[in-house]
Coordinates of C-alpha atoms in Angstrom, one line a residue:
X1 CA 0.0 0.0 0.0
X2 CA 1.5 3.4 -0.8
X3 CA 1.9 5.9 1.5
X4 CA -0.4 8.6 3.1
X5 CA 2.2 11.3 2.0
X6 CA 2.6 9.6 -1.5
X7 CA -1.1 9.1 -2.1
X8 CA -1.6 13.0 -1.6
X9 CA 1.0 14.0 -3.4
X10 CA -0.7 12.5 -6.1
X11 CA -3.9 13.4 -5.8
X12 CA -3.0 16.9 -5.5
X13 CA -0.6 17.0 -8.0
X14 CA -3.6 15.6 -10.3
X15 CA -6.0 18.0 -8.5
X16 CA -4.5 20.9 -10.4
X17 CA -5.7 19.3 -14.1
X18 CA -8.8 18.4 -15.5
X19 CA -7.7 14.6 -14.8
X20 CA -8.1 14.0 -18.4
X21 CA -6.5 10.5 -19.4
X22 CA -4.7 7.2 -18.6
X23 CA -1.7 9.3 -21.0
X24 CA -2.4 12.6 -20.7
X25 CA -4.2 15.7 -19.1
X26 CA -6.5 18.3 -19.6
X27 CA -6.5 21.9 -19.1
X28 CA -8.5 24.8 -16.8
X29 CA -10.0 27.2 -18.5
X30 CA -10.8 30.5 -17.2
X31 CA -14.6 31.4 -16.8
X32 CA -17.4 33.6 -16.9
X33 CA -19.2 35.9 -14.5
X34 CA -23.1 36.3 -15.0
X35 CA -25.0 37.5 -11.4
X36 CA -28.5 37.5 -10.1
X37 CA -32.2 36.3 -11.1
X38 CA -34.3 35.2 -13.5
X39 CA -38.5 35.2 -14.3
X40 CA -38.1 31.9 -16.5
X41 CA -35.4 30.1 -13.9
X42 CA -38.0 27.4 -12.6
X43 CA -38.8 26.9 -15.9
X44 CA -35.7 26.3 -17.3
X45 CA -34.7 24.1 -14.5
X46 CA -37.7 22.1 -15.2
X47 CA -36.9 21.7 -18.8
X48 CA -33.6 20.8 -18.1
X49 CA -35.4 17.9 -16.3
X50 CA -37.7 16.9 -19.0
X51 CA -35.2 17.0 -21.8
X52 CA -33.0 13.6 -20.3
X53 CA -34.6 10.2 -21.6
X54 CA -33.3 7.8 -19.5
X55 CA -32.1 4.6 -20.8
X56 CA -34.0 1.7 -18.6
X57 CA -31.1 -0.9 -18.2
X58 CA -31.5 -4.4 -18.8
X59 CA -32.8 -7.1 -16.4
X60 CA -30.1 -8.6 -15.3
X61 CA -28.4 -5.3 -14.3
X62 CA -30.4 -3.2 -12.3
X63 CA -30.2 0.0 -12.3
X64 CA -27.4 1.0 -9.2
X65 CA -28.7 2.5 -5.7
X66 CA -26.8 5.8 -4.7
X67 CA -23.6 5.3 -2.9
X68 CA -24.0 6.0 0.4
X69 CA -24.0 9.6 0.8
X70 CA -25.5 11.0 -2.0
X71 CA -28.6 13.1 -2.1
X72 CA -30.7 12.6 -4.4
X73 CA -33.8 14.8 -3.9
X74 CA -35.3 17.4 -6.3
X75 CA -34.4 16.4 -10.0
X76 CA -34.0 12.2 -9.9
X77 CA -33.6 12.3 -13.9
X78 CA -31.3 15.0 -14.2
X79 CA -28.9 14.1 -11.3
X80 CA -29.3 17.6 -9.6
X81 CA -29.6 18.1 -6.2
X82 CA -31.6 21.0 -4.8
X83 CA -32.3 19.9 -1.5
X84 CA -31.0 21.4 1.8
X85 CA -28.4 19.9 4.1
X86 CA -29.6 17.5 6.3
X87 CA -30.4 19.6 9.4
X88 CA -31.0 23.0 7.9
X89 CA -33.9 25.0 9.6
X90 CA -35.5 25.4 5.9
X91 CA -34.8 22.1 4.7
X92 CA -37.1 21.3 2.4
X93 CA -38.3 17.6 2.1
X94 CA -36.3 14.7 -0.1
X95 CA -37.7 12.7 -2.8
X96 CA -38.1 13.3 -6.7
X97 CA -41.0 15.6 -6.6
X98 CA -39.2 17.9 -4.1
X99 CA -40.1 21.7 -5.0
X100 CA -37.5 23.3 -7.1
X101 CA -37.0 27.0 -5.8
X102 CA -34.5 28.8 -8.4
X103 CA -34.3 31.7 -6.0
X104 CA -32.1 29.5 -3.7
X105 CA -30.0 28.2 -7.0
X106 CA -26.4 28.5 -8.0
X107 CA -25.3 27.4 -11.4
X108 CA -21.9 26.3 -13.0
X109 CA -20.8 28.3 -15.9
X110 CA -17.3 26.7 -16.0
X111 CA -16.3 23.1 -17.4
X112 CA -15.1 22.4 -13.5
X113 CA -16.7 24.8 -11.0
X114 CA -14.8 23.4 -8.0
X115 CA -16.4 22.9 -4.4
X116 CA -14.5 23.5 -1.3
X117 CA -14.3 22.3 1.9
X118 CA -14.4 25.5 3.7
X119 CA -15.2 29.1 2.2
X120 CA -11.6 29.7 0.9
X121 CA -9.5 29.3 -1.6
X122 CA -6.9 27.7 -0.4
X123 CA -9.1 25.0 1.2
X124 CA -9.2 21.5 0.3
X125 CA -11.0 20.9 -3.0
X126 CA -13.9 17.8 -2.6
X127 CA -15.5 18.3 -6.0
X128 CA -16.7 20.0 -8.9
X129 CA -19.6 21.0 -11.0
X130 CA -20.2 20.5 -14.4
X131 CA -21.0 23.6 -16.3
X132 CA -24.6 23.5 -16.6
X133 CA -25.4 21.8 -13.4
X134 CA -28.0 23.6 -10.8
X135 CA -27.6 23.0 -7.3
X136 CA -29.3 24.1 -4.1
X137 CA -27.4 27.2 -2.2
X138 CA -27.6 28.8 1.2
X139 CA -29.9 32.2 0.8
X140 CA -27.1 34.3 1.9
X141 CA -23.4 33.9 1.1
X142 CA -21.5 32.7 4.2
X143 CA -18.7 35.0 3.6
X144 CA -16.9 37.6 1.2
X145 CA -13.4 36.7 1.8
X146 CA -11.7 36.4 -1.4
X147 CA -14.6 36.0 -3.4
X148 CA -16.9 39.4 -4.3
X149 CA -19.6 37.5 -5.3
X150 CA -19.9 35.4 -1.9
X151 CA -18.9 32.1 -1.1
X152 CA -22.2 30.1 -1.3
X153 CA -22.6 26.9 1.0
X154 CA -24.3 23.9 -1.4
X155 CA -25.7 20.6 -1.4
X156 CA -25.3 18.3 0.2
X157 CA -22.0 19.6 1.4
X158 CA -19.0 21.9 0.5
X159 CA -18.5 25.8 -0.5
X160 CA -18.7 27.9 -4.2
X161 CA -17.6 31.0 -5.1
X162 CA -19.8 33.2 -7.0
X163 CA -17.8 34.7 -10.2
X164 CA -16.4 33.9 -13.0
X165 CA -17.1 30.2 -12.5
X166 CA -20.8 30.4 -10.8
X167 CA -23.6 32.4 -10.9
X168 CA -27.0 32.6 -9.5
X169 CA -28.8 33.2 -12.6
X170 CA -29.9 30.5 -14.0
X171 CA -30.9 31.8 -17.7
X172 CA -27.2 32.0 -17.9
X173 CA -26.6 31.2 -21.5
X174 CA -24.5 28.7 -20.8
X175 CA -26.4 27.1 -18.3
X176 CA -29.2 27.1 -20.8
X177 CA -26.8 25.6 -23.2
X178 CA -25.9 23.2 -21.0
X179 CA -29.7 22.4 -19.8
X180 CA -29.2 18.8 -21.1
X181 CA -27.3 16.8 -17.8
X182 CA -25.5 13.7 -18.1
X183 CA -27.9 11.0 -17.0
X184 CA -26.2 8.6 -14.7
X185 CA -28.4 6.2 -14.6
X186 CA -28.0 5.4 -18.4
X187 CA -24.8 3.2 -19.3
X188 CA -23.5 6.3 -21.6
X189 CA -24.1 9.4 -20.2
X190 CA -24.7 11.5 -22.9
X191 CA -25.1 10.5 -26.8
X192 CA -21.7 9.6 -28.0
X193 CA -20.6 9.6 -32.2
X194 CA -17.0 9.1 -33.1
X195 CA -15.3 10.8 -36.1
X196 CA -15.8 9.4 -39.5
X197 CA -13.0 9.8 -42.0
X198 CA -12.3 12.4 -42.9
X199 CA -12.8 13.9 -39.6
X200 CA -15.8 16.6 -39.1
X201 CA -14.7 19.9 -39.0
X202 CA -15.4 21.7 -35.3
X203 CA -17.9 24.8 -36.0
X204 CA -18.2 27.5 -33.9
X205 CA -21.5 28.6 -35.3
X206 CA -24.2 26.8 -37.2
X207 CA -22.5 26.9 -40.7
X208 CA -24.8 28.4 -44.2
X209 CA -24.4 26.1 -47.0
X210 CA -21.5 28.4 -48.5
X211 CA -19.3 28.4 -45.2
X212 CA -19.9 24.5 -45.2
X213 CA -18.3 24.8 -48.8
X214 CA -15.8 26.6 -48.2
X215 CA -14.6 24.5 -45.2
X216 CA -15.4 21.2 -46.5
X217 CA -13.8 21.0 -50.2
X218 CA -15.3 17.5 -50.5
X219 CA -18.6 18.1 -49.5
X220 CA -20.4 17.6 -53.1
X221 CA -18.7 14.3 -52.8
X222 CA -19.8 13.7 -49.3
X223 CA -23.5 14.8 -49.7
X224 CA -23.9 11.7 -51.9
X225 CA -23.0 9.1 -48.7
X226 CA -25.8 7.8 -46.6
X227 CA -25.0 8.8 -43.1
X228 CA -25.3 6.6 -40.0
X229 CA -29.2 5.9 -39.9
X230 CA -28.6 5.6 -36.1
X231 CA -28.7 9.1 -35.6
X232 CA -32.6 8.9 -36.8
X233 CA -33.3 8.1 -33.5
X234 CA -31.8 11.1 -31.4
X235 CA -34.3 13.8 -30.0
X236 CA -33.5 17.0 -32.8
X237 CA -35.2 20.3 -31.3
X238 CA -34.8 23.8 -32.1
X239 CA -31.2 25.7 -32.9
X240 CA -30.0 26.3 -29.3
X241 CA -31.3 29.9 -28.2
X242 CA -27.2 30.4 -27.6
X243 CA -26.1 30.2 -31.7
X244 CA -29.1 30.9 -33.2
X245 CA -29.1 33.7 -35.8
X246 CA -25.5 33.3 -36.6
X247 CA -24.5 33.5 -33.3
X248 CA -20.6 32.2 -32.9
X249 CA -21.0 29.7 -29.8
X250 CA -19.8 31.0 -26.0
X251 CA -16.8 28.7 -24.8
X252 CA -16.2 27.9 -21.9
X253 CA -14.5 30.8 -20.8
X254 CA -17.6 32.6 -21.3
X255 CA -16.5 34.9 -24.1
X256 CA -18.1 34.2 -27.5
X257 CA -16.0 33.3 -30.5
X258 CA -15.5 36.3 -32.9
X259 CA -18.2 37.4 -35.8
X260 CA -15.4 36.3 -38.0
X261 CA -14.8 32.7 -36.7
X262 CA -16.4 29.9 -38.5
X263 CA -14.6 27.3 -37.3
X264 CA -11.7 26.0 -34.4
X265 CA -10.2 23.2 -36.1
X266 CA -11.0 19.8 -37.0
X267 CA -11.3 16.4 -35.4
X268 CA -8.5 13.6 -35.1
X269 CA -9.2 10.6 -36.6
X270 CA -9.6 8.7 -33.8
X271 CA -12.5 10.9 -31.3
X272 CA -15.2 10.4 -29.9
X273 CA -17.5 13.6 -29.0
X274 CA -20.9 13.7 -25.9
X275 CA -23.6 15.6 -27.3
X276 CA -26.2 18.0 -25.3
X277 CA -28.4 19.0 -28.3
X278 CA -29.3 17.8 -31.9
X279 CA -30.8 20.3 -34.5
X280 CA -31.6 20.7 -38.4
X281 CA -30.7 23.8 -40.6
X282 CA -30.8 23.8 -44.2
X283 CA -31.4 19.8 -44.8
X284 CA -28.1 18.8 -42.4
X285 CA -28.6 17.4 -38.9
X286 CA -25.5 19.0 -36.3
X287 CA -25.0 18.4 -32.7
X288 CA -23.8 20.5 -30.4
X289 CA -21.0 19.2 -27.9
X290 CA -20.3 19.1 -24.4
X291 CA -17.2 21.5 -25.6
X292 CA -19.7 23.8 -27.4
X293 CA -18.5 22.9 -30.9
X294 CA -21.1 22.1 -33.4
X295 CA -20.3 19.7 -35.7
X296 CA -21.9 17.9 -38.5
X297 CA -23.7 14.1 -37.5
X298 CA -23.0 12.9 -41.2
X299 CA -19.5 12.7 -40.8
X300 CA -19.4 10.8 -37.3
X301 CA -20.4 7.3 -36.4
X302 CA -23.0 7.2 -33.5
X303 CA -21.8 5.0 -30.4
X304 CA -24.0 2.0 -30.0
X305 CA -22.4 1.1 -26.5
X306 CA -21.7 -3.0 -25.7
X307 CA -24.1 -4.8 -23.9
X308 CA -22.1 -6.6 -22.3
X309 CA -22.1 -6.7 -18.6
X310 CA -21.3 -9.1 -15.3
X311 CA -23.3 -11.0 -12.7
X312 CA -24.4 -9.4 -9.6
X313 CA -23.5 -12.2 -6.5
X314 CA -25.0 -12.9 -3.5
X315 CA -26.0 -15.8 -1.3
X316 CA -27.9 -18.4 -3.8
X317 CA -25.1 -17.0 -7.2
X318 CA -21.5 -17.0 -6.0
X319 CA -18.2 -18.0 -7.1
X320 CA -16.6 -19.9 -9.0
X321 CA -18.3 -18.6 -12.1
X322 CA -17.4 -19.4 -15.9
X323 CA -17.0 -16.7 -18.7
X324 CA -17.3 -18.4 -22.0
X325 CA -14.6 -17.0 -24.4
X326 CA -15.5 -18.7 -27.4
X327 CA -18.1 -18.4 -30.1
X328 CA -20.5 -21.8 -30.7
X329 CA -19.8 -23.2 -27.0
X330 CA -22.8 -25.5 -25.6
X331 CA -24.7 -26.2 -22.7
X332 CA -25.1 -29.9 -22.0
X333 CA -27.5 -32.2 -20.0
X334 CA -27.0 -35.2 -18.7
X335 CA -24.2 -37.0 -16.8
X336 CA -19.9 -37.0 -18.7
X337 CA -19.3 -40.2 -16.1
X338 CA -22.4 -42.0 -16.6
X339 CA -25.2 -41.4 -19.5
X340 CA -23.1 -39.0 -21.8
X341 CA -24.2 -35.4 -22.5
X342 CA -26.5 -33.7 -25.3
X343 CA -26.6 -30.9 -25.8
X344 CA -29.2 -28.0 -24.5
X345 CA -28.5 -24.5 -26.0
X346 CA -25.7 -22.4 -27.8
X347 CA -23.8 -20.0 -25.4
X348 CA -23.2 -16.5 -25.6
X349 CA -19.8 -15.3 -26.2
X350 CA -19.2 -14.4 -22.7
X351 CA -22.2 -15.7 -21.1
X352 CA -21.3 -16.2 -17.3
X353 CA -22.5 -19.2 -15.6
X354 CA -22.3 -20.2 -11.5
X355 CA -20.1 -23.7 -11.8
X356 CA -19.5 -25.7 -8.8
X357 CA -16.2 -27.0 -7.7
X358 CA -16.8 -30.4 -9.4
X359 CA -14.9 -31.0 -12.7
X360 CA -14.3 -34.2 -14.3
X361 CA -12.7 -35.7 -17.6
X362 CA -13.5 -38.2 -20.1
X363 CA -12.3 -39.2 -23.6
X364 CA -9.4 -36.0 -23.2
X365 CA -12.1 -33.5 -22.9
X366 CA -12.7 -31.3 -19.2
X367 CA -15.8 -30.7 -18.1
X368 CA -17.6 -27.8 -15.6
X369 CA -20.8 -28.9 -13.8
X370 CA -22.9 -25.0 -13.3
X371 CA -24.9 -25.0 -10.3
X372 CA -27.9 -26.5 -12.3
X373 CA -26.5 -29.4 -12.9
X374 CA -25.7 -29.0 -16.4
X375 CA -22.4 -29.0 -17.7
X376 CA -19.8 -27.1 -20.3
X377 CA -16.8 -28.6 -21.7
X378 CA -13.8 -26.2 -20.4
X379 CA -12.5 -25.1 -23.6
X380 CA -12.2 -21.0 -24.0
X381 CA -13.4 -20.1 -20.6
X382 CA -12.4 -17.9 -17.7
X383 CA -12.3 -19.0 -14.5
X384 CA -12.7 -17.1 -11.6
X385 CA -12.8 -19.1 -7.7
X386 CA -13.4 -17.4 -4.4
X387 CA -10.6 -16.1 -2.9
X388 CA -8.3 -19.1 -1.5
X389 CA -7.0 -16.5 1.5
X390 CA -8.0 -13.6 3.0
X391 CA -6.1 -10.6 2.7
X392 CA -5.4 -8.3 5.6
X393 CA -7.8 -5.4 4.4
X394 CA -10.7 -7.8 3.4
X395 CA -12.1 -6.6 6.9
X396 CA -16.2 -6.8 7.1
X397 CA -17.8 -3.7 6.1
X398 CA -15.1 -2.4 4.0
X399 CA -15.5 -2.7 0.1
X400 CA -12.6 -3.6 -2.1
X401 CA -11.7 -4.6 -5.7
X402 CA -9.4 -7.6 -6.9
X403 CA -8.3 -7.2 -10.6
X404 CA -6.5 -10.2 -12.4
X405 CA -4.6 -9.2 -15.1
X406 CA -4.2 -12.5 -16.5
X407 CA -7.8 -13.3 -16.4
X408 CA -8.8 -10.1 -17.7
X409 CA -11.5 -10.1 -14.6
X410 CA -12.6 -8.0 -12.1
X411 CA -14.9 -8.7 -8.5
X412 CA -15.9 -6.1 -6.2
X413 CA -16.3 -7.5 -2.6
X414 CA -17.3 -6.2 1.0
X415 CA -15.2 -7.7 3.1
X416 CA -14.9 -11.2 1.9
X417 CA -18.1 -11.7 0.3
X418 CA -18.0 -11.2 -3.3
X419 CA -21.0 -8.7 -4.5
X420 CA -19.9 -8.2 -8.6
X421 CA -18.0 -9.8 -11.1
X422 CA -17.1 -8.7 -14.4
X423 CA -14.6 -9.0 -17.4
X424 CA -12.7 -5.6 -18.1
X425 CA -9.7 -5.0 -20.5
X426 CA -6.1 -4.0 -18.8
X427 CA -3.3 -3.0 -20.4
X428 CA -2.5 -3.9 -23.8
X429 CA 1.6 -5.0 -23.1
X430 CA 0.1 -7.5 -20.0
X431 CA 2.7 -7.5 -17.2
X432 CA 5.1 -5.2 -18.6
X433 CA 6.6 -2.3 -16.8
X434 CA 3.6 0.7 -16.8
X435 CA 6.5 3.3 -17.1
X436 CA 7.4 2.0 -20.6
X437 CA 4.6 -0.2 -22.1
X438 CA 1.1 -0.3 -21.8
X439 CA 0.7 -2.0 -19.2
X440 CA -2.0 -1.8 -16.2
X441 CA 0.1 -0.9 -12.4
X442 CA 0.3 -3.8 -10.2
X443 CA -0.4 -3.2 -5.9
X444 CA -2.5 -2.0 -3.5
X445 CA -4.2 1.7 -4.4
X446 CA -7.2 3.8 -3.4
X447 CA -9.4 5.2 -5.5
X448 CA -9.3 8.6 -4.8
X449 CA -10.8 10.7 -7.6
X450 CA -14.2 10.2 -9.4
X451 CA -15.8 11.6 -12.7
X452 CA -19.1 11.0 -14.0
X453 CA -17.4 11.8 -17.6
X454 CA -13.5 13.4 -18.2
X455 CA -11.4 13.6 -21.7
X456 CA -9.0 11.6 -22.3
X457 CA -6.6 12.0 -24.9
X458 CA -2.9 11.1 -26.5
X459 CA -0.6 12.3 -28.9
X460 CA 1.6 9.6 -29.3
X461 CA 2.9 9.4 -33.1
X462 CA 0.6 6.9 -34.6
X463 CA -1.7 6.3 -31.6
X464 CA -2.8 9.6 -31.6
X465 CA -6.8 9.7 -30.0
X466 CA -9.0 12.4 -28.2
X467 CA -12.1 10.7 -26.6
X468 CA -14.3 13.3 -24.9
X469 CA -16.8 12.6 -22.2
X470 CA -15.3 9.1 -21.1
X471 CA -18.1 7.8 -19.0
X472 CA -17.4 7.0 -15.4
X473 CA -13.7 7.6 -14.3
X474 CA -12.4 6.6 -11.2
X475 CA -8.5 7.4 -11.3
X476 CA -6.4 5.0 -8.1
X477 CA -3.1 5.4 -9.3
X478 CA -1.1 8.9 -11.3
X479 CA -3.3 8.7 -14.4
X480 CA -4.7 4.9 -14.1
X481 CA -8.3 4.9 -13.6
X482 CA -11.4 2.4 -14.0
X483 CA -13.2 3.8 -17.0
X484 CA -16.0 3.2 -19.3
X485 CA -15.2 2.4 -22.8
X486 CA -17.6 3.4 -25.7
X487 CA -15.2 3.0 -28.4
X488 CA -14.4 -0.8 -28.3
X489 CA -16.1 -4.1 -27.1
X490 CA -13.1 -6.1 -26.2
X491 CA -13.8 -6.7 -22.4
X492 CA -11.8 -10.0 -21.7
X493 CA -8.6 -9.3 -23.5
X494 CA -5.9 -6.7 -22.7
X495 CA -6.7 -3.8 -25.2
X496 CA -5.2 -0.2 -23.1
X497 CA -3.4 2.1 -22.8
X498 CA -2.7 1.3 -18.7
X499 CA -6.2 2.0 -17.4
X500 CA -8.8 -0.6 -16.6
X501 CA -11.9 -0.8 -19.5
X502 CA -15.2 -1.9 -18.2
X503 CA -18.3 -2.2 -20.2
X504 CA -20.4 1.1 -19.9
X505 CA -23.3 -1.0 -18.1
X506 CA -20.3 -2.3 -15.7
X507 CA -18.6 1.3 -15.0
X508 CA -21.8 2.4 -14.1
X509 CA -22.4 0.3 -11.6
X510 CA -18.8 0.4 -9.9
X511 CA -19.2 3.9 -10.0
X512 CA -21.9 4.1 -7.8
X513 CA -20.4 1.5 -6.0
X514 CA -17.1 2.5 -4.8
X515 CA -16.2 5.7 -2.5
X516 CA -15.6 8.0 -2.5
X517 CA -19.4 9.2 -3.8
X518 CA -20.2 11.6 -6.1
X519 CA -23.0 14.0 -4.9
X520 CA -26.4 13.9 -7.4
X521 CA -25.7 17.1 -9.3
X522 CA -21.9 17.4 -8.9
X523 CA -19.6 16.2 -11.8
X524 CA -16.5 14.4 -9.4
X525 CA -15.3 14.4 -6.2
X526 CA -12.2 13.4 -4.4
X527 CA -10.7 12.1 -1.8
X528 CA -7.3 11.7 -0.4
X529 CA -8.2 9.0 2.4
X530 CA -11.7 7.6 1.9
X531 CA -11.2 5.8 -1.0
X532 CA -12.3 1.8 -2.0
X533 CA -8.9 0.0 -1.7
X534 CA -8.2 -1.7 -5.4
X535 CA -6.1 -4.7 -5.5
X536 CA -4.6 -5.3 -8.7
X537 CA -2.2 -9.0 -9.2
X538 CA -1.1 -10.7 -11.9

């Protein structure tokens, strides 16, 4: 286990960045100021709500409880929080038809609009806000000190300074922009597309047909494609009130891009982009981006994430469990000792199935018995067996994580009883040295940094990527994080750069999972001590 002192130096070290990849980082951008009220803020707050369609998950992975510690009262489909802290003398009551009062409001207006422990800035940081989000304040700011706009006390816990990177008003164009919050119950977040080839150019205003020209020399060519009938089924609504009649798009920063801009650049080859809004003009669908670039659907892919995901366990399911790593596997009846065995049903490619610890072998061929009594032959599969002895910190009550790097598998336990397992993807270079391949660290860490989504990008000659918006990161160690991946389906073979790859429908549920929690509303959170331990051997 590392140190105390080394764990913080870390984590502050990566508390200064926008803890943007397994490779490399982000950046802080300087933001806007916008102060006081609005007559339509209740009604944008509640269209912010109705504008999410949440993605029901799948039977056999429901959808996660809040960590213990979140709040999770005003706005269930949103994620925001505008609720009181527990024990205020005007706290209103909890549930998801809480009233929504905009008058007691603050709103991000920056990419990370960090919370503090205490009204300063030099206290500890515990999390951020995504620009967009709306969360319950204090009426009055606690204090001035260092912040002319007040420090603001917010839910459920923590302190925001009112300025550049917060406001009160909540018709804010960038929180209007921004209305549309990652949903968290929903394996992506947002709707994801990845770049086509060639790459879309990045708009910073909804393009005419001659700019479009003029900027895409292939276009006459282009037109004649068919592009990805999967963005048929997005939601497309209005222009966005913030680029509508020719309008250049406000970044980040909160300063709008010049009259004479029409464009910032153009994708890499190998990106992947979150959306907040889809619109028509002149016969071309576009989509707007969490970065505020708009940017033609017809030359990006949209992400259809993997359905795969793991098996929740608990008394009757347990380990051992089989993975099946193979395409036309069978399930058999009968008896490999005694009647012979025919056979019952294909398996999916990575179907899991409860085995017990008999095994036998006839005629050169192995064979699993699952807990129904049926049995597999043990060609192509993973196998993962309770834990044979019990490490020191497997202490009841406290949750952990145990990743194999040569079964490509993860399980989640508390204590010693196994709650989740999963296949992920480690490392693409195994069990080489993670200071000069790609390769996943081995040891003991904490996780000690969450994001519901964060960039992550590399500019490696010939590896070069830029995926925006990667879905549930939890960094334990320098840059190496548990992650989401929307951009391959290779869970069960080593395929990164160091991180650990889960499924989208199995990052979401270790996200909610493992400490420390992220707050319903806020964007991450950290923390230097509190952290689920992660165990990761060869």
């Amino acid at each position: 286990m590392p140190s105390a002192s080394r764990i913080a130096a870390l984590t502050v070290a990566l508390l200064g960045l926008s803890f943007a990849s397994c490779s490399a980082v982000g950046e802080l951008e300087p933001r806007h100021r916008l102060r006081h009220p609005a007559a339509r803020a209740r009604a944008l707050v509640q269209t912010a709500a109705a504008r999410v369609r949440p993605e029901a998950p799948p039977p056999a992975v429901p959808a996660p409880a809040p960590a213990e510690g979140d709040t999770r009262p005003a706005s269930f489909q949103t994620g925001d929080v505008l609720a009181e802290e527990a024990g205020g003398d005007d706290a209103p009551q909890a549930g998801p038809d809480a009233p929504v009062d905009a008058e007691l409001a603050l709103a991000a207006t920056a990419k990370e609009t960090f919370v503090f422990a205490t009204p300063s800035w030099r206290a500890k940081k515990i999390g951020y806000l995504r620009g967009g989000a709306v969360v319950k304040r204090s009426p009055e700011p606690v204090t001035n000190d260092g912040c002319a706009g007040g420090w603001y006390r917010v839910a459920p816990q923590g302190f925001v300074c009112v300025g550049k990177n917060a406001t009160l008003d909540v018709s804010h164009p960038l929180v209007t922009a921004a209305a549309r919050r990652p949903d968290r119950q929903s394996p992506l977040p947002y709707a994801y597309g990845m770049s086509a080839f060639p790459p879309p150019p990045l708009y910073t205003k909804v393009p005419s047909g001659d700019e479009q020209r003029r900027v895409e020399h292939d276009l006459v060519h282009h037109s004649r494609k068919t592009p990805d009938p999967a963005w048929d089924d997005v939601l497309y609504e209005a222009i966005p009130e913030m680029i509508r009649d020719g309008r250049q798009v406000m970044a980040w920063n909160g300063v709008r891009h010049s009259p004479a801009s029409l464009y910032s650049g153009r994708a890499i080859a190998k990106s992947g982009f979150a959306f907040l809004d889809f619109f028509e003009d002149g016969g071309r669908r576009f989509g707007l981006s969490v970065d505020l670039d708009v940017i033609p659907l017809d030359r990006m892919r949209r992400v259809q994430p993997s359905g795969f995901h793991g098996l929740s366990l608990d008394d009757k399911t347990s380990l051992p469990v089989v993975f099946v790593m193979t395409k036309g596997a069978h399930l058999y009846s009968g008896d490999p000792r005694t009647t012979g065995l025919s056979s019952v049903r294909q398996l999916a490619f990575r179907e899991v199935l409860p085995v017990t610890a008999l095994r036998v072998r006839r005629g050169g061929v192995g064979y699993a018995e699952t807990t129904s009594g049926e049995w597999l032959k043990e060609e192509n599969l993973v196998r993962i067996e309770p834990m044979r002895q019990r490490p020191g910190w497997a202490t009841d009550g406290r949750s952990w994580v145990d990743v194999s790097i040569l079964k490509q598998a993860l399980v989640a336990y508390e204590g010693q009883k196994p709650v989740y397992v999963t296949l992920v993807s480690t490392g693409a270079d195994g069990l080489g040295d993670p200071k000069e391949t790609h390769s996943t660290p081995r040891g003991q860490f904490l996780v000690h940094t969450k994001h519901v989504t964060a960039t992550m990008s590399g500019d490696e000659i010939g590896d070069e990527f830029d995926l925006r918006d990667v879905p549930y990161v939890q960094y334990f160690q320098e840059g190496y994080a548990f992650h989401a991946a929307y951009w391959h389906d290779s869970f069960g073979r080593p395929r990164s750069h160091g991180c650990v790859n889960l499924s989208p429908l199995d990052a979401r549920w270790l996200f909610h999972w493992t400490d420390p929690p992220v707050p319903q509303g806020w964007h991450g959170a950290m923390s230097l001590r509190q952290g689920t331990l992660v165990h990761i051997h060869p």
